Structures are given as C-alpha cells and as structure tokens.
Coordinates of N, CA, C and O in Angstrom, one line a residue:
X1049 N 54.3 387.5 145.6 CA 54.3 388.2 144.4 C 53.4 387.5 143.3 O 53.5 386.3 143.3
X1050 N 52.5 388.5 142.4 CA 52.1 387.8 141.2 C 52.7 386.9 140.1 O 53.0 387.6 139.0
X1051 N 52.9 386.1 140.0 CA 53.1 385.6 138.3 C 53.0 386.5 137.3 O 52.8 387.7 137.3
X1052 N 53.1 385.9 136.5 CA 53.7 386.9 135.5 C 52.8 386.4 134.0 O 52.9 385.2 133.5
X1053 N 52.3 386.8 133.7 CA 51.8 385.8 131.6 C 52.3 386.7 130.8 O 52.4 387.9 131.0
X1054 N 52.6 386.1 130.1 CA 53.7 387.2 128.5 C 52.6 386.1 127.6 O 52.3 384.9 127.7
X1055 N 52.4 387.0 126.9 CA 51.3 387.0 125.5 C 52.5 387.5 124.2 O 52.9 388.7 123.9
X1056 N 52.8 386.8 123.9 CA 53.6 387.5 122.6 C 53.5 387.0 121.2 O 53.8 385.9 120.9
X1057 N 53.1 387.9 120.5 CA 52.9 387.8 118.9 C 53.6 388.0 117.8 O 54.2 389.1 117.6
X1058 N 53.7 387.2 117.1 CA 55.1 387.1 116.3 C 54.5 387.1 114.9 O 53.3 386.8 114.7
X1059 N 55.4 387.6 113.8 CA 54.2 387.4 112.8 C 55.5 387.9 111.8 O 56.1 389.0 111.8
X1060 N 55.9 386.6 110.7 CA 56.8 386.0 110.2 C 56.2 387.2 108.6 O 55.0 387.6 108.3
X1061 N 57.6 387.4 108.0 CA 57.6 387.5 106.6 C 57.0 386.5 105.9 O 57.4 385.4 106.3
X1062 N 56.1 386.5 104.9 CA 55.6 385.7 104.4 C 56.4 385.1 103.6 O 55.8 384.6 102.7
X1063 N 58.0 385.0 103.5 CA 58.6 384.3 102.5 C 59.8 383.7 103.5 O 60.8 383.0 103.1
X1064 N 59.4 384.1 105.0 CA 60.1 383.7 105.9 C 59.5 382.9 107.4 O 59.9 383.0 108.6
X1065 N 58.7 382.2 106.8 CA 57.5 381.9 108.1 C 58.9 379.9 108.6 O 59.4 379.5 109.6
X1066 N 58.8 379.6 107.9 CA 59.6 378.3 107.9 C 60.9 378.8 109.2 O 61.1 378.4 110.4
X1067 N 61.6 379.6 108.4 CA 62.6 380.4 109.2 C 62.7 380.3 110.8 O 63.4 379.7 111.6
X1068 N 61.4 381.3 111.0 CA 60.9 382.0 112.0 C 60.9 380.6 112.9 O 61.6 380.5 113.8
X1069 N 59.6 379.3 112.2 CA 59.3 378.7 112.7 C 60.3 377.9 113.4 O 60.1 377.6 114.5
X1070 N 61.3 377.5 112.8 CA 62.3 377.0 113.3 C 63.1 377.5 114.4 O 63.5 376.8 115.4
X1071 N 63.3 378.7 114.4 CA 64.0 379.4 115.3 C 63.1 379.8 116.7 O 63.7 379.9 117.8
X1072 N 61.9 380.1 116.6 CA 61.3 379.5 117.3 C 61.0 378.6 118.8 O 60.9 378.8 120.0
X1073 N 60.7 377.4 117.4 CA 60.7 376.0 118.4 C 62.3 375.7 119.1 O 62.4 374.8 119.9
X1074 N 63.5 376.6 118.8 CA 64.7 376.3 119.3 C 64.7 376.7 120.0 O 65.8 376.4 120.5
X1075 N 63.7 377.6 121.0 CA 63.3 378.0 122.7 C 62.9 377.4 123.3 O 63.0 377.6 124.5
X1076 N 62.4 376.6 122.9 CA 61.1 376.0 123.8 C 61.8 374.8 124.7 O 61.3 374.6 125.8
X1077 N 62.7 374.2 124.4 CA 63.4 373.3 125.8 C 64.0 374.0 126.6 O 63.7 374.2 127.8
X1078 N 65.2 374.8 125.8 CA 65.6 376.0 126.8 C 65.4 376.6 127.7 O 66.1 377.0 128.6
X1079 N 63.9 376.9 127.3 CA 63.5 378.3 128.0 C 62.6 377.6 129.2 O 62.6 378.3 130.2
X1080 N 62.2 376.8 129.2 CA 60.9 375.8 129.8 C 62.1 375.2 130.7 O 61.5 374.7 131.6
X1081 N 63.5 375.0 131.0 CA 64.4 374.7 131.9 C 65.0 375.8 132.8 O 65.7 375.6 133.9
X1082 N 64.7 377.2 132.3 CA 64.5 378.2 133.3 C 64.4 378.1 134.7 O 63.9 377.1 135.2
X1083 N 64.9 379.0 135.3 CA 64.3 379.2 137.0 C 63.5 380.0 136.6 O 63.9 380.9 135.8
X1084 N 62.4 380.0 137.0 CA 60.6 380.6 137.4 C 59.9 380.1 136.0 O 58.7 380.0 136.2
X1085 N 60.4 379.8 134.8 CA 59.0 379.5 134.2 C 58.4 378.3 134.3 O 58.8 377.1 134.3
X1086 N 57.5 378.8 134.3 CA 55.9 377.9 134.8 C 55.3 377.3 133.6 O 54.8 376.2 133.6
X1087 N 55.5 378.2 132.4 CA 55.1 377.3 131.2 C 55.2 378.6 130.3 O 55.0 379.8 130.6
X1088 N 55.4 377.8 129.0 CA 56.0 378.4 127.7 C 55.8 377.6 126.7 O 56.4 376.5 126.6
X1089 N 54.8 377.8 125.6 CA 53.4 377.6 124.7 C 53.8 378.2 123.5 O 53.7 379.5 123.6
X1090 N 54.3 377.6 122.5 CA 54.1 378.2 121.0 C 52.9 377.4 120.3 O 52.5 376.2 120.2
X1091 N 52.3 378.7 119.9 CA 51.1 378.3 118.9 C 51.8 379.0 117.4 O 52.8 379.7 117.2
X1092 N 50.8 378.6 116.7 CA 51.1 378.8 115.1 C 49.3 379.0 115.1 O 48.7 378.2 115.9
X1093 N 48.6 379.8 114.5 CA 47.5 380.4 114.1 C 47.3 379.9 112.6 O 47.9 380.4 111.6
X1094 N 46.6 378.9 112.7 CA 45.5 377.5 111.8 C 45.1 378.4 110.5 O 44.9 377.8 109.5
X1095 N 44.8 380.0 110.5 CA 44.2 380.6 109.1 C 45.4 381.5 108.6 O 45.2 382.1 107.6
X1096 N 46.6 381.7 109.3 CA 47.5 382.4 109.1 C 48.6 382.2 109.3 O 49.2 382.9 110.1
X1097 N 49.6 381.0 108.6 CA 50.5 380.4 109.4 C 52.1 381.4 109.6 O 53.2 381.0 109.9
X1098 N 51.7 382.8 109.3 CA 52.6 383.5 109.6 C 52.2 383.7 110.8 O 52.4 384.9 110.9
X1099 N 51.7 383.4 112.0 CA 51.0 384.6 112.7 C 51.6 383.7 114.4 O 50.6 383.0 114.8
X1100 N 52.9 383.5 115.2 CA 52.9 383.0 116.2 C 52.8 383.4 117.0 O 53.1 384.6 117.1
X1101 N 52.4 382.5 118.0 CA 51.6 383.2 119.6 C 52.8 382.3 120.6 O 52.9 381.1 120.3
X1102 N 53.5 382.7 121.6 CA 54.0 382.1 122.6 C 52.9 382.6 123.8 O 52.8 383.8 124.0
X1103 N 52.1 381.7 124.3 CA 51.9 382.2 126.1 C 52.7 381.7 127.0 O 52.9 380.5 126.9
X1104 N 53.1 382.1 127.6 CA 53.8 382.1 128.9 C 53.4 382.2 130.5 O 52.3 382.6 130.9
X1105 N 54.5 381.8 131.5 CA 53.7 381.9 133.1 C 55.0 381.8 133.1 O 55.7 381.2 132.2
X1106 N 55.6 382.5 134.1 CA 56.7 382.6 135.0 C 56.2 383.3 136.3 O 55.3 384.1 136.3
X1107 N 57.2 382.8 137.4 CA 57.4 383.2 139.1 C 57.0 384.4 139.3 O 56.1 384.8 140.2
X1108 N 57.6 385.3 138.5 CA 58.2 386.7 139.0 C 58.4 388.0 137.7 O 57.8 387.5 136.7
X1109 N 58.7 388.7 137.6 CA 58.7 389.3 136.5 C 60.3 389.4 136.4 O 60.7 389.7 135.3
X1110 N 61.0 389.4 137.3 CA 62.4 389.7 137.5 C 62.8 388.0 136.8 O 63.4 388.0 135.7
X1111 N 62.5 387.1 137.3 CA 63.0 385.8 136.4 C 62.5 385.9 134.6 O 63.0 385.1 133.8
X1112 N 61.4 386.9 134.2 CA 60.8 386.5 133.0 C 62.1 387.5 132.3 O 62.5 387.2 131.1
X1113 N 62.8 389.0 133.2 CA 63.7 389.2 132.6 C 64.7 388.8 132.1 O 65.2 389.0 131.0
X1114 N 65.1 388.2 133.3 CA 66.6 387.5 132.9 C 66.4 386.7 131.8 O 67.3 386.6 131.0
X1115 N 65.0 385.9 131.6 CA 65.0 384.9 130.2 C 65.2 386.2 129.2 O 65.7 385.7 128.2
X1116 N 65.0 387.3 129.0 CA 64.8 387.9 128.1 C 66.2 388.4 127.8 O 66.2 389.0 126.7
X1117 N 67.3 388.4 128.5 CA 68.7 389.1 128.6 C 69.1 387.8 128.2 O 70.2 388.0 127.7
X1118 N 68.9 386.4 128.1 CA 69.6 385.1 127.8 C 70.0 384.9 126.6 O 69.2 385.1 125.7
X1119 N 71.4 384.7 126.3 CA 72.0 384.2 125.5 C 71.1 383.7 123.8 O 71.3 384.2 122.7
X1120 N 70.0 382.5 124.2 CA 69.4 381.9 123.3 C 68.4 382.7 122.8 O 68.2 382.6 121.5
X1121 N 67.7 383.5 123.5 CA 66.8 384.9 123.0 C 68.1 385.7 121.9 O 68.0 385.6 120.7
X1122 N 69.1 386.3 122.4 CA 70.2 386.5 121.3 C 70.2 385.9 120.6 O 69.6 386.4 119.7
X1123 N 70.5 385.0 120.3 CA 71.0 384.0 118.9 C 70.2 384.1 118.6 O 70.5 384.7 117.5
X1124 N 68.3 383.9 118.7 CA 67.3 384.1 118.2 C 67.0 385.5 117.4 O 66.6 385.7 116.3
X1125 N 67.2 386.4 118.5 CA 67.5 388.1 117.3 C 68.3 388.1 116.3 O 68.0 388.9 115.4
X1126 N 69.3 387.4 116.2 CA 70.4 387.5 115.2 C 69.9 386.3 114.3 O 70.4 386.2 113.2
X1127 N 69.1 385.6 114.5 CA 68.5 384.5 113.3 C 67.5 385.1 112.6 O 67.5 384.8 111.4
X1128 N 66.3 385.9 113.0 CA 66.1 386.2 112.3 C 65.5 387.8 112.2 O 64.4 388.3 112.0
X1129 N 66.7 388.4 112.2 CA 67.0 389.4 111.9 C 66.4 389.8 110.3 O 66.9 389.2 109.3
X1130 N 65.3 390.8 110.3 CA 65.0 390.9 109.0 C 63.5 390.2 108.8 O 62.6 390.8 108.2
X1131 N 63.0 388.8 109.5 CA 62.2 388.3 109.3 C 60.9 387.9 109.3 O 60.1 387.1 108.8
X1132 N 61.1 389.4 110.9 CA 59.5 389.3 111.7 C 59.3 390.7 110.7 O 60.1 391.5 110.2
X1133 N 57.9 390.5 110.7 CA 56.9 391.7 110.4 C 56.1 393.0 111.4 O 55.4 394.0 111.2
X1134 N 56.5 392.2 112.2 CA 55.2 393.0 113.6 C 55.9 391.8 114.5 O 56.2 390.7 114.2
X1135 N 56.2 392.6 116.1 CA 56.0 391.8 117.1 C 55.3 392.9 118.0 O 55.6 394.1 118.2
X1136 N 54.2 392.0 118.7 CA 53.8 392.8 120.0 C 54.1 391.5 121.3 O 54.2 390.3 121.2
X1137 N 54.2 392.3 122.5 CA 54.1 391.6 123.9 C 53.5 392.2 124.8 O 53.6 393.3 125.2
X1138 N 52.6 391.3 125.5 CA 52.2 391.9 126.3 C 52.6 391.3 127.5 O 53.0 390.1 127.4
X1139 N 52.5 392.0 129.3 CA 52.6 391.6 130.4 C 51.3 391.4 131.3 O 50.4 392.2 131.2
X1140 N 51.2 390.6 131.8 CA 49.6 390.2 132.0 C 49.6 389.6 133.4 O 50.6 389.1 133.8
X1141 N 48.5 389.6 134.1 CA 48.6 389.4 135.5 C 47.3 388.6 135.1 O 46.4 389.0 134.3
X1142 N 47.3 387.2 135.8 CA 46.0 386.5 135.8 C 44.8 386.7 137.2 O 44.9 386.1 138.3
X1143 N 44.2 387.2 136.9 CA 42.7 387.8 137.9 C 41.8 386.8 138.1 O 41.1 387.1 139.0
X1144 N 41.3 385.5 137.5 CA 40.6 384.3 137.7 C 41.0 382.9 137.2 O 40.2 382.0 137.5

C-alpha cells in the first residue's frame, strides 16, 4: 500500500498564535511514537507567524486515522477551541 503525506494548515487567531503554538508542539512526541508514522514536522511560516504547517508520512492511511481519533488530537480540540482561523488538510500520495 501507498504511504500516506498529510499537509495540514493551521492558522492561529492573531491574539492567539502563542496558544496554538503551544498546543501544538504538545503532539509532536506523541504522535511521532505512533504505529505507522514515518514522520511528523511542525513548521511556523517566518513572514506570518500565525500561519502553521505540520507535514507528515505515515504507513497506511488507516494508521493516519486512528492518530486522528486519539485522545491527544482531543485534548488538542478542546485547547483550542475558538483559536484557529482557517484549517485546511490535505491527503497526498508521493509520485517521486
């Protein structure tokens, strides 16, 4: 089966970017201790520091679910509830 890339854009209230940021970076051991992910990348965008990018690689798309039903993604909705402005995701298959 293909791997899987999740492109996801986050893009903080501007009176709430610190927030975000924090809550955040509180995935990134968690989630990188997964079964199937391959790697999981927060960026912060250098001319807009509301503007966060996670890239991602996991196994399967069925393992990128289950991270997405996990507990710590919850707590993360309920943190900051109110705080994002825009999120998009995309599902992405790597061709080269």
């Amino acid at each position: 089966m293909t791997k899987l890339t999740i492109v996801a854009n986050i893009y903080a209230k501007s009176d709430k970017i610190d927030l975000v940021r924090a809550e955040l970076e509180k995935l990134i051991p968690v989630t990188r201790a997964e079964k199937g992910c391959l790697q999981y990348d927060l960026h912060q965008d250098n001319d807009n520091p509301a503007h966060f990018m996670f890239f991602e690689s996991w196994e399967t798309r069925e393992l990128w679910q289950t991270h997405m039903n996990a507990p710590h993604l919850a707590a993360y909705m309920g943190a900051t509830d109110g705080a994002i402005e825009n999120f998009t995701l995309n599902e992405m298959s790597q061709i080269g």
